[in-house]
């Protein structure tokens, strides 16, 4: 069924088919055509960051940037859904076209540039999802506006943190999108340490204010060297971060440079990033061990791919590009075939 739908969707430009797929999904949900995939949490649940997840497979950030489809997407069987990246103010993102499929490599290049309707709108959508019956685990992924300088990025993250705190089960600080100039520089050295210490202080004060502790995950790129992984790990540990999400898209286009759209600017996801991100997870795991859990993401398109990330040290995994190529049945297939 999805294969037929995909054949039609792939005739359209990538972003138009993305919008149409999500629109069809919300209609199907509204008219009651989407029945939730039944899983048995007695067998699949796992506690990570102090949260009990019904299963280990989540939706990665970027597919539902405004949180408009949380309830419908949760019916695919995800153990958790991450929405965003959302910024304090609404912004249009980069000019179109900015999303490209590369089917021969089962890959995607995007340079969306944090197009989103702003955090207030996202919170309204989260409330609507909860009113509609969503009671799953929700991650809210926050970023900085394009007009905010990298030097002032901390203030945007603190706004995101304060606004999202009450509504999220966990919050992801995205410092690894390649499509916001300078953002990735926040992954290094003193800049990272400064950002994380400000975030930790704010988290502690919000936890007193709201009388609940919301864990914070830091999302990193797959393009980190072993030395950089070691440095980032030390900074995460020093600042008592709650989780690491590894990884975002890669800037390395070697795997696709001879294919149609393979030379587009932006971040590459899907199969070509799979082993890169698994390597980064394994490297991080050497330093973080059981102290900081890892959420593994990058190129998962089968149960074996998910298992490789879990074996490398991930406690949970997420998918995005695999869902585009394999369809929602992927989640059920993974759940059936992992422990
Ligand atoms: C079109 C597109 C948009 C994305 N937008 C975001 C985003 O806004 N924030 C984020 O943290 N990651 C974003 N990502 C990265 C994914 O969450 C994920 O980390 C990456 O694509 C690797 O996983 P995958 O190979 O399963 O897609 C985006 C990915 C794609 C393909």
PDB file of C-alpha atoms and ligand atoms in Angstrom, residues 18 59-65 82-86 98-100 106-115 141-142 172-179 219-220 222 245-250 267-274 277 296-301 309 318-324, ligand 1:
ATOM      1  CA  UNK A  18       6.211  15.870   2.243  1.00  0.00           C
ATOM      2  CA  UNK A  59      10.379   9.838  15.448  1.00  0.00           C
ATOM      3  CA  UNK A  60      13.379  12.140  14.854  1.00  0.00           C
ATOM      4  CA  UNK A  61      13.097  15.930  14.791  1.00  0.00           C
ATOM      5  CA  UNK A  62      12.391  17.826  11.588  1.00  0.00           C
ATOM      6  CA  UNK A  63       9.459  15.897  10.172  1.00  0.00           C
ATOM      7  CA  UNK A  64       6.864  17.631  12.320  1.00  0.00           C
ATOM      8  CA  UNK A  65       8.549  20.971  12.955  1.00  0.00           C
ATOM      9  CA  UNK A  82      10.217  14.565  18.839  1.00  0.00           C
ATOM     10  CA  UNK A  83       8.863  17.791  17.328  1.00  0.00           C
ATOM     11  CA  UNK A  84      10.754  20.912  16.119  1.00  0.00           C
ATOM     12  CA  UNK A  85      13.308  22.255  15.625  1.00  0.00           C
ATOM     13  CA  UNK A  86      11.370  25.272  16.817  1.00  0.00           C
ATOM     14  CA  UNK A  98      15.513  23.106  -0.218  1.00  0.00           C
ATOM     15  CA  UNK A  99      14.648  19.402   0.066  1.00  0.00           C
ATOM     16  CA  UNK A 100      15.953  16.741  -2.351  1.00  0.00           C
ATOM     17  CA  UNK A 106      18.087   6.003  -0.227  1.00  0.00           C
ATOM     18  CA  UNK A 107      19.123   9.429   0.967  1.00  0.00           C
ATOM     19  CA  UNK A 108      17.820  12.968   1.403  1.00  0.00           C
ATOM     20  CA  UNK A 109      19.606  16.326   1.270  1.00  0.00           C
ATOM     21  CA  UNK A 110      17.890  19.202   3.071  1.00  0.00           C
ATOM     22  CA  UNK A 111      18.722  22.830   3.690  1.00  0.00           C
ATOM     23  CA  UNK A 112      15.357  23.755   5.203  1.00  0.00           C
ATOM     24  CA  UNK A 113      16.950  26.262   7.620  1.00  0.00           C
ATOM     25  CA  UNK A 114      14.603  25.860  10.613  1.00  0.00           C
ATOM     26  CA  UNK A 115      11.414  26.902   8.807  1.00  0.00           C
ATOM     27  CA  UNK A 141      13.670  20.221  19.932  1.00  0.00           C
ATOM     28  CA  UNK A 142      14.798  23.853  20.224  1.00  0.00           C
ATOM     29  CA  UNK A 172      16.559  18.602  22.807  1.00  0.00           C
ATOM     30  CA  UNK A 173      19.089  21.367  22.300  1.00  0.00           C
ATOM     31  CA  UNK A 174      19.974  21.258  18.621  1.00  0.00           C
ATOM     32  CA  UNK A 175      23.484  22.558  18.006  1.00  0.00           C
ATOM     33  CA  UNK A 176      24.167  20.470  14.928  1.00  0.00           C
ATOM     34  CA  UNK A 177      21.989  21.670  12.065  1.00  0.00           C
ATOM     35  CA  UNK A 178      24.285  22.485   9.140  1.00  0.00           C
ATOM     36  CA  UNK A 179      21.732  24.928   7.703  1.00  0.00           C
ATOM     37  CA  UNK A 219      22.023  16.742  19.539  1.00  0.00           C
ATOM     38  CA  UNK A 220      25.341  16.513  17.707  1.00  0.00           C
ATOM     39  CA  UNK A 222      28.133  12.890  12.683  1.00  0.00           C
ATOM     40  CA  UNK A 245      21.314  12.504  20.460  1.00  0.00           C
ATOM     41  CA  UNK A 246      23.710  11.222  17.808  1.00  0.00           C
ATOM     42  CA  UNK A 247      23.441  12.181  15.049  1.00  0.00           C
ATOM     43  CA  UNK A 248      22.100  14.941  12.856  1.00  0.00           C
ATOM     44  CA  UNK A 249      22.750  15.039   9.068  1.00  0.00           C
ATOM     45  CA  UNK A 250      26.259  15.006   7.578  1.00  0.00           C
ATOM     46  CA  UNK A 267      22.753  18.070   5.258  1.00  0.00           C
ATOM     47  CA  UNK A 268      22.698  14.489   3.969  1.00  0.00           C
ATOM     48  CA  UNK A 269      20.583  11.863   5.753  1.00  0.00           C
ATOM     49  CA  UNK A 270      19.465   8.281   5.158  1.00  0.00           C
ATOM     50  CA  UNK A 271      21.623   5.294   4.248  1.00  0.00           C
ATOM     51  CA  UNK A 272      24.897   7.224   3.636  1.00  0.00           C
ATOM     52  CA  UNK A 273      24.899   8.550   7.223  1.00  0.00           C
ATOM     53  CA  UNK A 274      24.047   5.202   8.835  1.00  0.00           C
ATOM     54  CA  UNK A 277      26.458   7.878  13.021  1.00  0.00           C
ATOM     55  CA  UNK A 296      20.936   6.897  18.157  1.00  0.00           C
ATOM     56  CA  UNK A 297      19.710   8.291  14.843  1.00  0.00           C
ATOM     57  CA  UNK A 298      20.959   8.205  11.271  1.00  0.00           C
ATOM     58  CA  UNK A 299      20.049   5.945   8.367  1.00  0.00           C
ATOM     59  CA  UNK A 300      17.870   3.444  10.199  1.00  0.00           C
ATOM     60  CA  UNK A 301      15.748   1.641   7.600  1.00  0.00           C
ATOM     61  CA  UNK A 309      22.874   1.396  16.907  1.00  0.00           C
ATOM     62  CA  UNK A 318      14.966   7.532  16.123  1.00  0.00           C
ATOM     63  CA  UNK A 319      14.082   7.461  12.431  1.00  0.00           C
ATOM     64  CA  UNK A 320      13.327  10.043   9.772  1.00  0.00           C
ATOM     65  CA  UNK A 321      14.617   9.271   6.240  1.00  0.00           C
ATOM     66  CA  UNK A 322      13.872   5.549   6.601  1.00  0.00           C
ATOM     67  CA  UNK A 323      10.236   6.429   7.143  1.00  0.00           C
ATOM     68  CA  UNK A 324      10.159   8.301   3.809  1.00  0.00           C
TER      69      UNK A 324
HETATM   70  C1  LIG B   1      14.098  17.161   5.821  1.00  0.00           C
HETATM   71  C2  LIG B   1      14.808  17.034   7.123  1.00  0.00           C
HETATM   72  C3  LIG B   1      14.648  18.009   8.089  1.00  0.00           C
HETATM   73  C4  LIG B   1      15.296  17.891   9.319  1.00  0.00           C
HETATM   74  N1  LIG B   1      15.109  18.859  10.260  1.00  0.00           N
HETATM   75  C5  LIG B   1      15.678  18.711  11.479  1.00  0.00           C
HETATM   76  C6  LIG B   1      15.420  19.658  12.506  1.00  0.00           C
HETATM   77  O1  LIG B   1      14.672  20.615  12.333  1.00  0.00           O
HETATM   78  N2  LIG B   1      16.040  19.476  13.707  1.00  0.00           N
HETATM   79  C7  LIG B   1      16.862  18.403  13.965  1.00  0.00           C
HETATM   80  O2  LIG B   1      17.371  18.276  15.075  1.00  0.00           O
HETATM   81  N3  LIG B   1      17.103  17.479  13.006  1.00  0.00           N
HETATM   82  C8  LIG B   1      16.523  17.614  11.791  1.00  0.00           C
HETATM   83  N4  LIG B   1      16.760  16.662  10.829  1.00  0.00           N
HETATM   84  C9  LIG B   1      17.712  15.560  11.125  1.00  0.00           C
HETATM   85  C10 LIG B   1      17.010  14.288  11.561  1.00  0.00           C
HETATM   86  O3  LIG B   1      16.316  14.473  12.763  1.00  0.00           O
HETATM   87  C11 LIG B   1      18.032  13.160  11.743  1.00  0.00           C
HETATM   88  O4  LIG B   1      18.900  13.497  12.799  1.00  0.00           O
HETATM   89  C12 LIG B   1      18.882  12.904  10.496  1.00  0.00           C
HETATM   90  O5  LIG B   1      18.105  13.066   9.330  1.00  0.00           O
HETATM   91  C13 LIG B   1      19.487  11.497  10.485  1.00  0.00           C
HETATM   92  O6  LIG B   1      18.479  10.520  10.572  1.00  0.00           O
HETATM   93  P1  LIG B   1      17.810   9.772   9.302  1.00  0.00           P
HETATM   94  O7  LIG B   1      18.952   9.274   8.436  1.00  0.00           O
HETATM   95  O8  LIG B   1      16.956   8.690   9.890  1.00  0.00           O
HETATM   96  O9  LIG B   1      17.015  10.810   8.573  1.00  0.00           O
HETATM   97  C14 LIG B   1      16.134  16.775   9.578  1.00  0.00           C
HETATM   98  C15 LIG B   1      16.268  15.781   8.608  1.00  0.00           C
HETATM   99  C16 LIG B   1      15.633  15.890   7.394  1.00  0.00           C
HETATM  100  C17 LIG B   1      15.790  14.797   6.368  1.00  0.00           C
END
